[in-house]
mmCIF file of C-alpha atoms in Angstrom:
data_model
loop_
_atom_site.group_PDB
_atom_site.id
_atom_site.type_symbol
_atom_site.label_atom_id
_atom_site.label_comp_id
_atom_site.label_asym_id
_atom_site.label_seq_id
_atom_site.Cartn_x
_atom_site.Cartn_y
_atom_site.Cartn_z
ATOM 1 C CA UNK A 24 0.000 0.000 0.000
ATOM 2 C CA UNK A 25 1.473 3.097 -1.165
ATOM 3 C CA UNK A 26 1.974 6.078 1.992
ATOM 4 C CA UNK A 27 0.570 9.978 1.483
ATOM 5 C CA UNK A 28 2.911 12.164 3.376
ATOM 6 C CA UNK A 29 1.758 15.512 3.392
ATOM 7 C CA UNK A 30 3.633 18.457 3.552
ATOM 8 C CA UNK A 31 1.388 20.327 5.514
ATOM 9 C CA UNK A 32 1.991 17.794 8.323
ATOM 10 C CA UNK A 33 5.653 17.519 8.384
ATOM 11 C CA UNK A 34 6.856 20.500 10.855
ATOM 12 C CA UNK A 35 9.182 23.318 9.667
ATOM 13 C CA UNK A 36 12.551 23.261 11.783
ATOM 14 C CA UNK A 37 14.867 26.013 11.921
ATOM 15 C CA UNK A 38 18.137 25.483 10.620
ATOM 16 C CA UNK A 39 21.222 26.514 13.491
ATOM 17 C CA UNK A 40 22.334 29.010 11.259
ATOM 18 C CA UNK A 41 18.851 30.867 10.677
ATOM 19 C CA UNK A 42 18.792 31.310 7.238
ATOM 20 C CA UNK A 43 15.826 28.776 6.595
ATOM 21 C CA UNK A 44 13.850 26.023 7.601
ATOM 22 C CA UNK A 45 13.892 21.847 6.802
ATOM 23 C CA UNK A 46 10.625 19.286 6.751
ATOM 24 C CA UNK A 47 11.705 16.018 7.093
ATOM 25 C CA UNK A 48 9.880 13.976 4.480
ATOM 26 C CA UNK A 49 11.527 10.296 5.344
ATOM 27 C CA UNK A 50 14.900 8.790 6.256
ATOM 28 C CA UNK A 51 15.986 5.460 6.486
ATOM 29 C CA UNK A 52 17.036 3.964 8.691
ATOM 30 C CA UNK A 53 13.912 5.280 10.638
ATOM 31 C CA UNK A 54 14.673 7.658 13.733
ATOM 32 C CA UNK A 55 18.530 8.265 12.231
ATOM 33 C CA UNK A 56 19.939 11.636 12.604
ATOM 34 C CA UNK A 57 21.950 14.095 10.540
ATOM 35 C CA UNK A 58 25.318 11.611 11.474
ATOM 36 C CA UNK A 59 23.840 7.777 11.247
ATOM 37 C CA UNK A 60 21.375 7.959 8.171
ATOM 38 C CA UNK A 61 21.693 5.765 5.240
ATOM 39 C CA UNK A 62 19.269 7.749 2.918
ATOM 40 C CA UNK A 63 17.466 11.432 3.539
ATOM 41 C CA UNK A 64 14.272 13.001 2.031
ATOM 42 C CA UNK A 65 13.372 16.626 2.692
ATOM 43 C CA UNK A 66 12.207 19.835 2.009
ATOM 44 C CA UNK A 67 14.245 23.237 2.519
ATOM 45 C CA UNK A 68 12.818 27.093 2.580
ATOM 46 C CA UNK A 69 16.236 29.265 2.316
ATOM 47 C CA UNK A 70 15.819 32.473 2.979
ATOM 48 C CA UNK A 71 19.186 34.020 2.898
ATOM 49 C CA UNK A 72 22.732 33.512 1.411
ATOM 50 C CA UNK A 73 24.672 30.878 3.098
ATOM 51 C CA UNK A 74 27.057 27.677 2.944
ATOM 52 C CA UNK A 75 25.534 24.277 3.075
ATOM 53 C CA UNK A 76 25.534 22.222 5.446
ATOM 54 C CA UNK A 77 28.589 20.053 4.841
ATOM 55 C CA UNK A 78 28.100 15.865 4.740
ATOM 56 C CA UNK A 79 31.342 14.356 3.925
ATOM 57 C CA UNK A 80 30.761 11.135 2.325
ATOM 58 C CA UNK A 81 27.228 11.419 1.247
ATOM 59 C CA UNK A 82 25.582 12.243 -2.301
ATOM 60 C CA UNK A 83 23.293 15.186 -3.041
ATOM 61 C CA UNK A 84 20.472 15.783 -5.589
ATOM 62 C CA UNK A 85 18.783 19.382 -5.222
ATOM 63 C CA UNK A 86 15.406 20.268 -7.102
ATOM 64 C CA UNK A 87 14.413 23.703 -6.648
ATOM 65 C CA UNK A 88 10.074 23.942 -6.247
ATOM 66 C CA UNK A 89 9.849 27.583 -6.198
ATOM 67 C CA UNK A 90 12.188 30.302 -6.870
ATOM 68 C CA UNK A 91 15.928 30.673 -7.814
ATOM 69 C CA UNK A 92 18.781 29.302 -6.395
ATOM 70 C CA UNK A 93 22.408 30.206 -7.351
ATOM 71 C CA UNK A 94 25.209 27.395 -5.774
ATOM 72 C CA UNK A 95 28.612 28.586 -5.776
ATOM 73 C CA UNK A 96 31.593 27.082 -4.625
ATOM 74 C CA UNK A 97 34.924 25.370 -6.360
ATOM 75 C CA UNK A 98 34.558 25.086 -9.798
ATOM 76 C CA UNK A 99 30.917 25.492 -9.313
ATOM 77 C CA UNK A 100 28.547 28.559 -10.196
ATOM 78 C CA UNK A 101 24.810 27.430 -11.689
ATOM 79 C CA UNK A 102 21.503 29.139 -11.033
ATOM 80 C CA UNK A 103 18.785 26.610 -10.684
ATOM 81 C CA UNK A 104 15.092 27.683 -11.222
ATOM 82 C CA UNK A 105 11.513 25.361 -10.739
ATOM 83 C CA UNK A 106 11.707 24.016 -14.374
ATOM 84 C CA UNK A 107 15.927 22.805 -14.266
ATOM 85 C CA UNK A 108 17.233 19.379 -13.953
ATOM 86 C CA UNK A 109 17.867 17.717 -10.622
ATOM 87 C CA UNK A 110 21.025 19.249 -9.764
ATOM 88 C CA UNK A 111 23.452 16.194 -8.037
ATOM 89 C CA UNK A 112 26.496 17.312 -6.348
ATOM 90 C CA UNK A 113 28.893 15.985 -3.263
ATOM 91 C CA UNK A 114 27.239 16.416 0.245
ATOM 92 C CA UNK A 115 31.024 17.313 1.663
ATOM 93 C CA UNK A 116 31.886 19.887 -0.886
ATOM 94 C CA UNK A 117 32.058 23.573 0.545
ATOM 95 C CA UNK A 118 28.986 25.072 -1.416
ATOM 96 C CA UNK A 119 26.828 28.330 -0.517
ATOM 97 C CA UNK A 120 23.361 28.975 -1.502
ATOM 98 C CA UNK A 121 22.016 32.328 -2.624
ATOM 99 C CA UNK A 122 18.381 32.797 -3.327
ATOM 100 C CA UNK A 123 17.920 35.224 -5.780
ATOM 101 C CA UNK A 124 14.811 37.835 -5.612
ATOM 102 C CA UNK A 125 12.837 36.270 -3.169
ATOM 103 C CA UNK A 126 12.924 32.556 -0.715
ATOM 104 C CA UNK A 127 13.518 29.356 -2.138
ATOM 105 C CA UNK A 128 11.891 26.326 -1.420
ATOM 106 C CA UNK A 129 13.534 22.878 -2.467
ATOM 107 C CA UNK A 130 13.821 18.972 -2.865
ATOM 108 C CA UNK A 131 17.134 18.119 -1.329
ATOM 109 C CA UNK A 132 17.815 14.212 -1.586
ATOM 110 C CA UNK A 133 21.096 12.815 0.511
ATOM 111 C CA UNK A 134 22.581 8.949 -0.053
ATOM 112 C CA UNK A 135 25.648 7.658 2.118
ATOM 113 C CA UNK A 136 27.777 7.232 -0.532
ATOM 114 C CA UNK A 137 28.687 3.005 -0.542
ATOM 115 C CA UNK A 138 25.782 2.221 0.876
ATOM 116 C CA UNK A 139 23.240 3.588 -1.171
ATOM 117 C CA UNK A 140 22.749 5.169 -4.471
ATOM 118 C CA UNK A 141 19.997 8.257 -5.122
ATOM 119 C CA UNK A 142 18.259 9.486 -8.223
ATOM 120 C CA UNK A 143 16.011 12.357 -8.586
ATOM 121 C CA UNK A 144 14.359 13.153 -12.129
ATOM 122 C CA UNK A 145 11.298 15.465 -13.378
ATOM 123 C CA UNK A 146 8.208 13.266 -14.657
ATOM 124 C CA UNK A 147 5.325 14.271 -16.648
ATOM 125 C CA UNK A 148 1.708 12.702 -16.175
ATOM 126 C CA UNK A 149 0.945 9.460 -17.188
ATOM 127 C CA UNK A 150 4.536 8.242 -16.242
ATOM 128 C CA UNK A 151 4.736 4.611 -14.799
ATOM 129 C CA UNK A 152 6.999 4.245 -11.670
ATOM 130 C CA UNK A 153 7.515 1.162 -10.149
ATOM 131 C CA UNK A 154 10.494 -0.935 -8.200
ATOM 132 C CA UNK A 155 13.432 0.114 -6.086
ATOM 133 C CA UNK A 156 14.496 -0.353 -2.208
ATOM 134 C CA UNK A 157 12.440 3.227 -1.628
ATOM 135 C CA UNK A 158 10.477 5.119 -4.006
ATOM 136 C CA UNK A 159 8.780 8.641 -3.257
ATOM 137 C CA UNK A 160 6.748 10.963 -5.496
ATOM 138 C CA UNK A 161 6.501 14.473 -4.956
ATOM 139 C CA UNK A 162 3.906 15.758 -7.088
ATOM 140 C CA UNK A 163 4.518 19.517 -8.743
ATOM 141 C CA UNK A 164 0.967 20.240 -9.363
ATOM 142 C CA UNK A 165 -2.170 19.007 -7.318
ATOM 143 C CA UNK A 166 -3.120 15.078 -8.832
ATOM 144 C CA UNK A 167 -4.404 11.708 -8.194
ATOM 145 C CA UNK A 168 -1.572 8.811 -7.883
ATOM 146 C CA UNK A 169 -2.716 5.471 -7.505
ATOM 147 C CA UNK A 170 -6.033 5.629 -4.568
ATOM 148 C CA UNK A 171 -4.483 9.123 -3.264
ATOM 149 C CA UNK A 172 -5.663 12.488 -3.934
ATOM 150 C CA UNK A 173 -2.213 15.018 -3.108
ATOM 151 C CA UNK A 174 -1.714 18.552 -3.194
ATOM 152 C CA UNK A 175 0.825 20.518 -4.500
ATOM 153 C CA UNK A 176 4.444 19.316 -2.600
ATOM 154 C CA UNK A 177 2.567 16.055 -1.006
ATOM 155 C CA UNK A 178 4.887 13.154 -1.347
ATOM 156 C CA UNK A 179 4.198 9.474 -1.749
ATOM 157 C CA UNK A 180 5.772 6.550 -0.831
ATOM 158 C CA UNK A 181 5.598 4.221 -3.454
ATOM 159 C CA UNK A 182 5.044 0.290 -2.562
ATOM 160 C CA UNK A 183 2.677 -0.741 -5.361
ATOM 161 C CA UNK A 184 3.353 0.464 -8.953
ATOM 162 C CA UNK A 185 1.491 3.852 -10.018
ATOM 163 C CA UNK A 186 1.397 6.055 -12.717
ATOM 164 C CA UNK A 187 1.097 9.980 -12.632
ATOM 165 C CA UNK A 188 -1.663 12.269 -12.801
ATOM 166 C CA UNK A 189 0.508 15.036 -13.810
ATOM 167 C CA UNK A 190 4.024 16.270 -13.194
ATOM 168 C CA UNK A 191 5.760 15.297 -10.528
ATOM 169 C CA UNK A 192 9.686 14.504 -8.807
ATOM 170 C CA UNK A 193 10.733 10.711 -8.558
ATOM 171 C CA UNK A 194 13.163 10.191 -5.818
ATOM 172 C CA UNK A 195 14.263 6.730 -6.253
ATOM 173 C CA UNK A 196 17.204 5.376 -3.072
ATOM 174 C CA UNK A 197 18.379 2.146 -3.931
ATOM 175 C CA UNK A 198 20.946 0.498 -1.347
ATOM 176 C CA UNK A 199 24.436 -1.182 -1.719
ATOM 177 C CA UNK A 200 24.151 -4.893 -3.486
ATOM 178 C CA UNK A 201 20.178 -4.392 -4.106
ATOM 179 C CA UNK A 202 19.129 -6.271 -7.265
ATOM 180 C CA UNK A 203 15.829 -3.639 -6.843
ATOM 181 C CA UNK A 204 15.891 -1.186 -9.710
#
């Protein structure tokens, strides 16, 4: 049975360095904290200019839902907007965020590197999703998914196959030596 998690119910938490808020959509294993999890799913609000948080070892996928979002950092300068590409990057590289004209609001995805893999892509409706250790739609625009009516940045858990009602995020974690794809 596939799991609604709504955005509305998943509180906002301030970050320590005040320049924006996290939701917690899932982690794995369940309970694990910012040092001891194997995979990460949430949503960010930055409000001001700022470095990331740094997670050495760990893999990163950012999707910006509303806004723009220039990362900087070595060798790095690209200015992501609501209709660009997943952007993937290395959790433990020094990188600061600048929202540009106005708060951001994204999809930040974090693997352990080695123990599991992440992949974040934009789907359109009528996509088919199924398989994988841990599968989660985010849906762009309000739609029905399977049984479940979601809002606008309500988030499934996938666990039977489904197809989409209109655009939407996949967020697919697969772990280490998992023949799940």
């Amino acid at each position: 049975m596939n799991r609604v998690l709504r955005i509305a119910d998943r509180p906002a938490v301030p970050w320590k360095n005040g320049g924006g808020t996290t939701r917690e959509i899932a982690v794995f294993p369940p309970d694990a904290g910012m040092d001891d999890f194997v995979w990460r799913l949430s949503m960010a609000r930055v409000e001001q200019t700022g470095a990331f948080s740094a997670f050495d070892g760990v893999d990163r996928v950012l999707a910006v839902l509303e806004g723009r979002l220039r990362l900087s950092g070595a060798g790095l300068d690209v200015t992501l907007d609501g209709g660009s590409a997943p952007f993937p990057f290395d959790g433990g590289a020094p990188i600061a965020g600048e929202p540009i004209a106005g708060p951001v609001v994204d999809l930040n995805a974090m693997a352990r590197r080695g123990r599991c893999d992440v992949e974040m892509r934009r789907l359109s409706a009528g996509a088919e999703v199924t398989g994988g250790d841990a599968i989660f739609l985010l849906a762009l625009e309000p739609q029905r998914i399977g049984e479940d009516e979601l809002d606008r940045l309500d988030v499934v858990d996938i666990a039977v196959p489904v197809t989409t009602g209109g655009a939407a995020l996949l967020v697919r974690f697969t772990l280490a030596g998992s023949t799940r794809r």
